[in-house]
mmCIF file of C-alpha atoms in Angstrom:
data_model
loop_
_atom_site.group_PDB
_atom_site.id
_atom_site.type_symbol
_atom_site.label_atom_id
_atom_site.label_comp_id
_atom_site.label_asym_id
_atom_site.label_seq_id
_atom_site.Cartn_x
_atom_site.Cartn_y
_atom_site.Cartn_z
ATOM 1 C CA LYS B 178 125.503 177.091 124.452
ATOM 2 C CA ALA B 179 127.082 180.137 126.067
ATOM 3 C CA GLY B 180 125.079 183.357 126.049
ATOM 4 C CA VAL B 181 126.048 186.845 124.988
ATOM 5 C CA THR B 182 128.979 188.195 126.963
ATOM 6 C CA GLN B 183 129.957 191.787 127.471
ATOM 7 C CA THR B 184 133.113 193.254 128.939
ATOM 8 C CA PRO B 185 133.738 195.089 131.083
ATOM 9 C CA ARG B 186 130.629 194.913 133.248
ATOM 10 C CA TYR B 187 131.315 198.211 135.011
ATOM 11 C CA LEU B 188 133.348 201.216 134.002
ATOM 12 C CA ILE B 189 134.056 204.637 135.469
ATOM 13 C CA LYS B 190 135.469 207.329 133.213
ATOM 14 C CA THR B 191 135.834 211.107 133.312
ATOM 15 C CA ARG B 192 134.520 213.634 130.833
ATOM 16 C CA GLY B 193 136.569 213.909 127.678
ATOM 17 C CA GLN B 194 137.930 210.393 127.853
ATOM 18 C CA GLN B 195 137.054 207.663 125.410
ATOM 19 C CA VAL B 196 135.847 204.150 126.095
ATOM 20 C CA THR B 197 135.648 200.850 124.219
ATOM 21 C CA LEU B 198 133.095 198.198 125.090
ATOM 22 C CA SER B 199 133.182 194.635 123.847
ATOM 23 C CA CYS B 200 130.455 192.145 122.990
ATOM 24 C CA SER B 201 130.793 188.482 122.107
ATOM 25 C CA PRO B 202 127.604 187.098 120.543
ATOM 26 C CA ILE B 203 126.206 183.618 120.880
ATOM 27 C CA SER B 204 128.203 181.180 118.782
ATOM 28 C CA GLY B 205 126.856 181.162 115.227
ATOM 29 C CA HIS B 206 125.087 184.496 115.537
ATOM 30 C CA ARG B 207 126.173 187.022 112.932
ATOM 31 C CA SER B 208 124.148 190.063 113.909
ATOM 32 C CA VAL B 209 125.045 192.273 116.848
ATOM 33 C CA SER B 210 123.001 195.283 117.902
ATOM 34 C CA TRP B 211 123.942 197.879 120.493
ATOM 35 C CA TYR B 212 121.537 199.776 122.747
ATOM 36 C CA GLN B 213 121.817 202.516 125.340
ATOM 37 C CA GLN B 214 119.486 202.373 128.326
ATOM 38 C CA THR B 215 118.948 205.310 130.681
ATOM 39 C CA PRO B 216 116.162 206.045 133.171
ATOM 40 C CA GLY B 217 115.225 209.183 131.264
ATOM 41 C CA GLN B 218 115.255 207.939 127.677
ATOM 42 C CA GLY B 219 114.656 204.244 128.098
ATOM 43 C CA LEU B 220 116.180 201.749 125.692
ATOM 44 C CA GLN B 221 117.511 203.344 122.520
ATOM 45 C CA PHE B 222 118.995 201.652 119.470
ATOM 46 C CA LEU B 223 122.559 202.650 118.615
ATOM 47 C CA PHE B 224 123.534 200.486 115.646
ATOM 48 C CA GLU B 225 123.494 196.986 114.208
ATOM 49 C CA TYR B 226 126.315 195.072 112.590
ATOM 50 C CA PHE B 227 125.979 192.062 110.357
ATOM 51 C CA SER B 228 128.905 190.274 108.751
ATOM 52 C CA GLU B 229 131.287 193.092 109.666
ATOM 53 C CA THR B 230 129.077 195.779 108.074
ATOM 54 C CA GLN B 231 127.020 198.389 109.834
ATOM 55 C CA ARG B 232 123.541 197.726 108.541
ATOM 56 C CA ASN B 233 121.424 200.069 110.640
ATOM 57 C CA LYS B 234 122.155 203.135 112.729
ATOM 58 C CA GLY B 235 120.104 204.946 115.328
ATOM 59 C CA ASN B 236 119.999 208.639 116.041
ATOM 60 C CA PHE B 237 123.202 209.125 118.013
ATOM 61 C CA PRO B 238 126.093 211.534 117.390
ATOM 62 C CA GLY B 239 129.237 210.481 115.579
ATOM 63 C CA ARG B 240 131.060 210.129 118.903
ATOM 64 C CA PHE B 241 129.422 206.725 119.062
ATOM 65 C CA SER B 242 130.950 204.221 116.693
ATOM 66 C CA GLY B 243 131.349 200.518 116.416
ATOM 67 C CA ARG B 244 132.787 197.697 114.449
ATOM 68 C CA GLN B 245 132.439 193.991 114.033
ATOM 69 C CA PHE B 246 135.186 191.465 113.501
ATOM 70 C CA SER B 247 135.227 188.380 111.313
ATOM 71 C CA ASN B 248 134.385 186.190 114.316
ATOM 72 C CA SER B 249 131.243 188.354 114.878
ATOM 73 C CA ARG B 250 132.595 189.897 118.065
ATOM 74 C CA SER B 251 131.767 193.565 118.195
ATOM 75 C CA GLU B 252 133.179 196.631 119.862
ATOM 76 C CA MET B 253 131.552 199.942 120.549
ATOM 77 C CA ASN B 254 133.565 203.104 121.070
ATOM 78 C CA VAL B 255 132.477 206.393 122.581
ATOM 79 C CA SER B 256 134.874 209.290 122.212
ATOM 80 C CA THR B 257 134.957 212.552 124.152
ATOM 81 C CA LEU B 258 132.690 211.251 126.886
ATOM 82 C CA GLU B 259 129.969 213.497 128.293
ATOM 83 C CA LEU B 260 128.143 213.201 131.596
ATOM 84 C CA GLY B 261 124.999 212.244 129.670
ATOM 85 C CA ASP B 262 126.708 209.158 128.296
ATOM 86 C CA SER B 263 126.337 207.493 131.687
ATOM 87 C CA ALA B 264 124.094 204.551 130.957
ATOM 88 C CA LEU B 265 123.736 200.811 130.669
ATOM 89 C CA TYR B 266 125.029 199.700 127.282
ATOM 90 C CA LEU B 267 123.488 196.489 126.051
ATOM 91 C CA CYS B 268 124.345 194.376 123.097
ATOM 92 C CA ALA B 269 122.068 191.795 121.576
ATOM 93 C CA SER B 270 122.865 189.058 119.123
ATOM 94 C CA SER B 271 120.754 187.151 116.661
ATOM 95 C CA LEU B 272 121.332 184.583 113.962
ATOM 96 C CA ALA B 273 120.796 186.760 110.920
ATOM 97 C CA GLY B 274 119.372 189.967 112.215
ATOM 98 C CA ASP B 275 115.889 188.682 112.890
ATOM 99 C CA TYR B 276 114.851 191.170 115.525
ATOM 100 C CA GLN B 277 112.404 188.784 117.125
ATOM 101 C CA THR B 278 115.137 186.366 118.115
ATOM 102 C CA GLN B 279 117.507 188.785 119.773
ATOM 103 C CA TYR B 280 119.303 187.724 122.929
ATOM 104 C CA PHE B 281 120.639 190.437 125.178
ATOM 105 C CA GLY B 282 123.924 190.373 127.038
ATOM 106 C CA PRO B 283 124.220 191.443 130.694
ATOM 107 C CA GLY B 284 125.301 194.960 129.744
ATOM 108 C CA THR B 285 128.124 197.319 130.605
ATOM 109 C CA ARG B 286 127.285 200.003 133.134
ATOM 110 C CA LEU B 287 129.236 203.168 132.311
ATOM 111 C CA LEU B 288 129.529 206.054 134.732
ATOM 112 C CA VAL B 289 131.028 209.304 133.470
ATOM 113 C CA LEU B 290 132.238 211.715 136.153
ATOM 114 C CA GLN T 45 109.319 210.659 115.363
ATOM 115 C CA LYS T 46 108.046 207.162 115.995
ATOM 116 C CA GLU T 47 106.783 206.809 119.536
ATOM 117 C CA VAL T 48 105.864 203.919 121.753
ATOM 118 C CA GLU T 49 103.988 204.876 124.921
ATOM 119 C CA GLN T 50 103.598 202.871 128.102
ATOM 120 C CA ASN T 51 102.290 203.818 131.522
ATOM 121 C CA SER T 52 105.348 203.788 133.775
ATOM 122 C CA GLY T 53 103.381 202.435 136.731
ATOM 123 C CA PRO T 54 103.978 200.869 139.061
ATOM 124 C CA LEU T 55 101.099 198.545 138.411
ATOM 125 C CA SER T 56 100.412 196.647 141.600
ATOM 126 C CA VAL T 57 98.356 193.441 141.529
ATOM 127 C CA PRO T 58 97.778 190.702 144.105
ATOM 128 C CA GLU T 59 99.188 187.246 143.575
ATOM 129 C CA GLY T 60 96.893 185.139 141.402
ATOM 130 C CA ALA T 61 95.285 188.118 139.668
ATOM 131 C CA ILE T 62 95.481 189.096 136.014
ATOM 132 C CA ALA T 63 97.970 191.842 135.223
ATOM 133 C CA SER T 64 97.173 193.938 132.164
ATOM 134 C CA LEU T 65 99.934 195.968 130.535
ATOM 135 C CA ASN T 66 99.240 198.342 127.669
ATOM 136 C CA CYS T 67 101.267 199.966 124.921
ATOM 137 C CA THR T 68 100.322 202.402 122.164
ATOM 138 C CA TYR T 69 102.396 203.292 119.132
ATOM 139 C CA SER T 70 102.369 206.137 116.665
ATOM 140 C CA ASP T 71 103.699 204.549 113.461
ATOM 141 C CA ARG T 72 100.721 203.119 111.603
ATOM 142 C CA GLY T 73 103.134 201.148 109.392
ATOM 143 C CA SER T 74 104.421 199.080 112.304
ATOM 144 C CA GLN T 75 104.413 195.375 111.618
ATOM 145 C CA SER T 76 106.108 193.583 114.488
ATOM 146 C CA PHE T 77 105.443 193.907 118.194
ATOM 147 C CA PHE T 78 107.362 192.515 121.138
ATOM 148 C CA TRP T 79 107.166 192.311 124.882
ATOM 149 C CA TYR T 80 110.334 192.093 126.941
ATOM 150 C CA ARG T 81 110.658 191.487 130.660
ATOM 151 C CA GLN T 82 113.497 193.163 132.518
ATOM 152 C CA TYR T 83 114.275 192.358 136.121
ATOM 153 C CA SER T 84 116.005 195.043 138.134
ATOM 154 C CA GLY T 85 119.696 195.134 137.293
ATOM 155 C CA LYS T 86 119.311 192.582 134.510
ATOM 156 C CA SER T 87 119.035 192.732 130.734
ATOM 157 C CA PRO T 88 115.759 192.466 128.789
ATOM 158 C CA GLU T 89 114.387 189.030 127.976
ATOM 159 C CA LEU T 90 111.966 188.455 125.097
ATOM 160 C CA ILE T 91 108.742 186.881 126.310
ATOM 161 C CA MET T 92 106.251 187.422 123.481
ATOM 162 C CA SER T 93 106.080 188.545 119.880
ATOM 163 C CA ILE T 94 102.962 189.230 117.826
ATOM 164 C CA TYR T 95 102.477 190.220 114.213
ATOM 165 C CA SER T 96 98.760 189.828 113.424
ATOM 166 C CA ASN T 97 95.640 191.359 114.891
ATOM 167 C CA GLY T 98 94.090 189.321 117.663
ATOM 168 C CA ASP T 99 95.374 187.315 120.573
ATOM 169 C CA LYS T 100 98.446 185.142 120.944
ATOM 170 C CA GLU T 101 98.778 182.937 123.990
ATOM 171 C CA ASP T 102 101.891 181.380 125.489
ATOM 172 C CA GLY T 103 101.413 179.796 128.875
ATOM 173 C CA ARG T 104 100.263 182.417 131.346
ATOM 174 C CA PHE T 105 100.983 185.209 128.866
ATOM 175 C CA THR T 106 98.606 186.573 126.218
ATOM 176 C CA ALA T 107 99.549 189.313 123.797
ATOM 177 C CA GLN T 108 96.753 191.252 122.129
ATOM 178 C CA LEU T 109 97.208 193.403 119.040
ATOM 179 C CA ASN T 110 94.805 195.927 117.539
ATOM 180 C CA LYS T 111 96.445 197.673 114.593
ATOM 181 C CA ALA T 112 93.409 199.851 113.847
ATOM 182 C CA SER T 113 93.599 201.355 117.328
ATOM 183 C CA GLN T 114 97.406 201.136 117.379
ATOM 184 C CA TYR T 115 97.753 199.367 120.660
ATOM 185 C CA VAL T 116 99.234 196.164 121.908
ATOM 186 C CA SER T 117 98.707 194.688 125.346
ATOM 187 C CA LEU T 118 100.117 191.917 127.489
ATOM 188 C CA LEU T 119 97.995 189.953 129.940
ATOM 189 C CA ILE T 120 99.631 187.874 132.642
ATOM 190 C CA ARG T 121 97.264 185.370 134.208
ATOM 191 C CA ASP T 122 97.755 183.941 137.699
ATOM 192 C CA SER T 123 100.389 186.578 138.439
ATOM 193 C CA GLN T 124 103.242 185.468 140.667
ATOM 194 C CA PRO T 125 105.676 187.549 142.753
ATOM 195 C CA SER T 126 108.375 186.346 140.352
ATOM 196 C CA ASP T 127 106.583 188.288 137.591
ATOM 197 C CA SER T 128 107.523 191.521 139.344
ATOM 198 C CA ALA T 129 109.675 193.323 136.782
ATOM 199 C CA THR T 130 109.599 196.073 134.194
ATOM 200 C CA TYR T 131 107.861 195.125 130.958
ATOM 201 C CA LEU T 132 109.095 196.785 127.787
ATOM 202 C CA CYS T 133 107.022 197.078 124.646
ATOM 203 C CA ALA T 134 108.967 197.268 121.376
ATOM 204 C CA VAL T 135 107.746 198.001 117.878
ATOM 205 C CA LYS T 136 109.393 197.481 114.526
ATOM 206 C CA ALA T 137 108.258 199.189 111.364
ATOM 207 C CA SER T 138 107.939 197.564 107.983
ATOM 208 C CA GLY T 139 110.338 198.099 105.124
ATOM 209 C CA GLY T 140 113.202 195.889 106.181
ATOM 210 C CA SER T 141 114.584 198.220 108.818
ATOM 211 C CA TYR T 142 115.742 196.453 111.929
ATOM 212 C CA ILE T 143 115.609 199.588 114.016
ATOM 213 C CA PRO T 144 113.195 198.934 116.866
ATOM 214 C CA THR T 145 111.505 201.541 119.032
ATOM 215 C CA PHE T 146 111.084 200.711 122.691
ATOM 216 C CA GLY T 147 108.650 202.096 125.191
ATOM 217 C CA ARG T 148 110.048 203.155 128.558
ATOM 218 C CA GLY T 149 108.428 200.224 130.262
ATOM 219 C CA THR T 150 105.791 199.529 132.882
ATOM 220 C CA SER T 151 106.863 198.440 136.336
ATOM 221 C CA LEU T 152 104.766 195.530 137.617
ATOM 222 C CA ILE T 153 104.624 194.589 141.276
ATOM 223 C CA VAL T 154 102.891 191.363 142.270
ATOM 224 C CA HIS T 155 102.348 191.268 146.009
ATOM 225 C CA PRO T 156 101.637 188.081 147.976
#
């Protein structure tokens, strides 16, 4: 069974631009969570989608948004990029949102210049 | 603010020794506890979960939970160089929320 895939793997943007990241969960998994990982703050929860609905949201500004499609694929969008948004963005999928069975994708490394 | 604290390390142990990784948490209502391993440049991989006080063993790994003292630890027996990685502790509160809180991780180095 294929694992979680994320595209693109690397991205360079400039301040003020916007970016869209994509995540395809493991086949059959309906929950997708997004995380931001930085050396300074560690791994922080952004939001979780289940059956096309945002079910949980972390403490991030409204510039960070996401959505989930009927096939469970998810996208995350960051508008008006800031230098501090440079990070590794990870998505994780699970069958029904059971946190203990989350599988992480390889991540998208975003650099904002 | 719910906090999960880990010593950043690095923790250096010789091959074959026991590595002991510790994690403390602030939310007394926490119910679920997880250890993830993250190799450099890779994504986290779940290695252990524990929900009840006491020890839980899985191969060379043992997770220990003490809710009264609000700490959870991970022991790695017969440490191998391939265990060298950052170990993340994660905690989930009760109440149906799926929002987990991660520690910043402890870097483990197992030297031959």
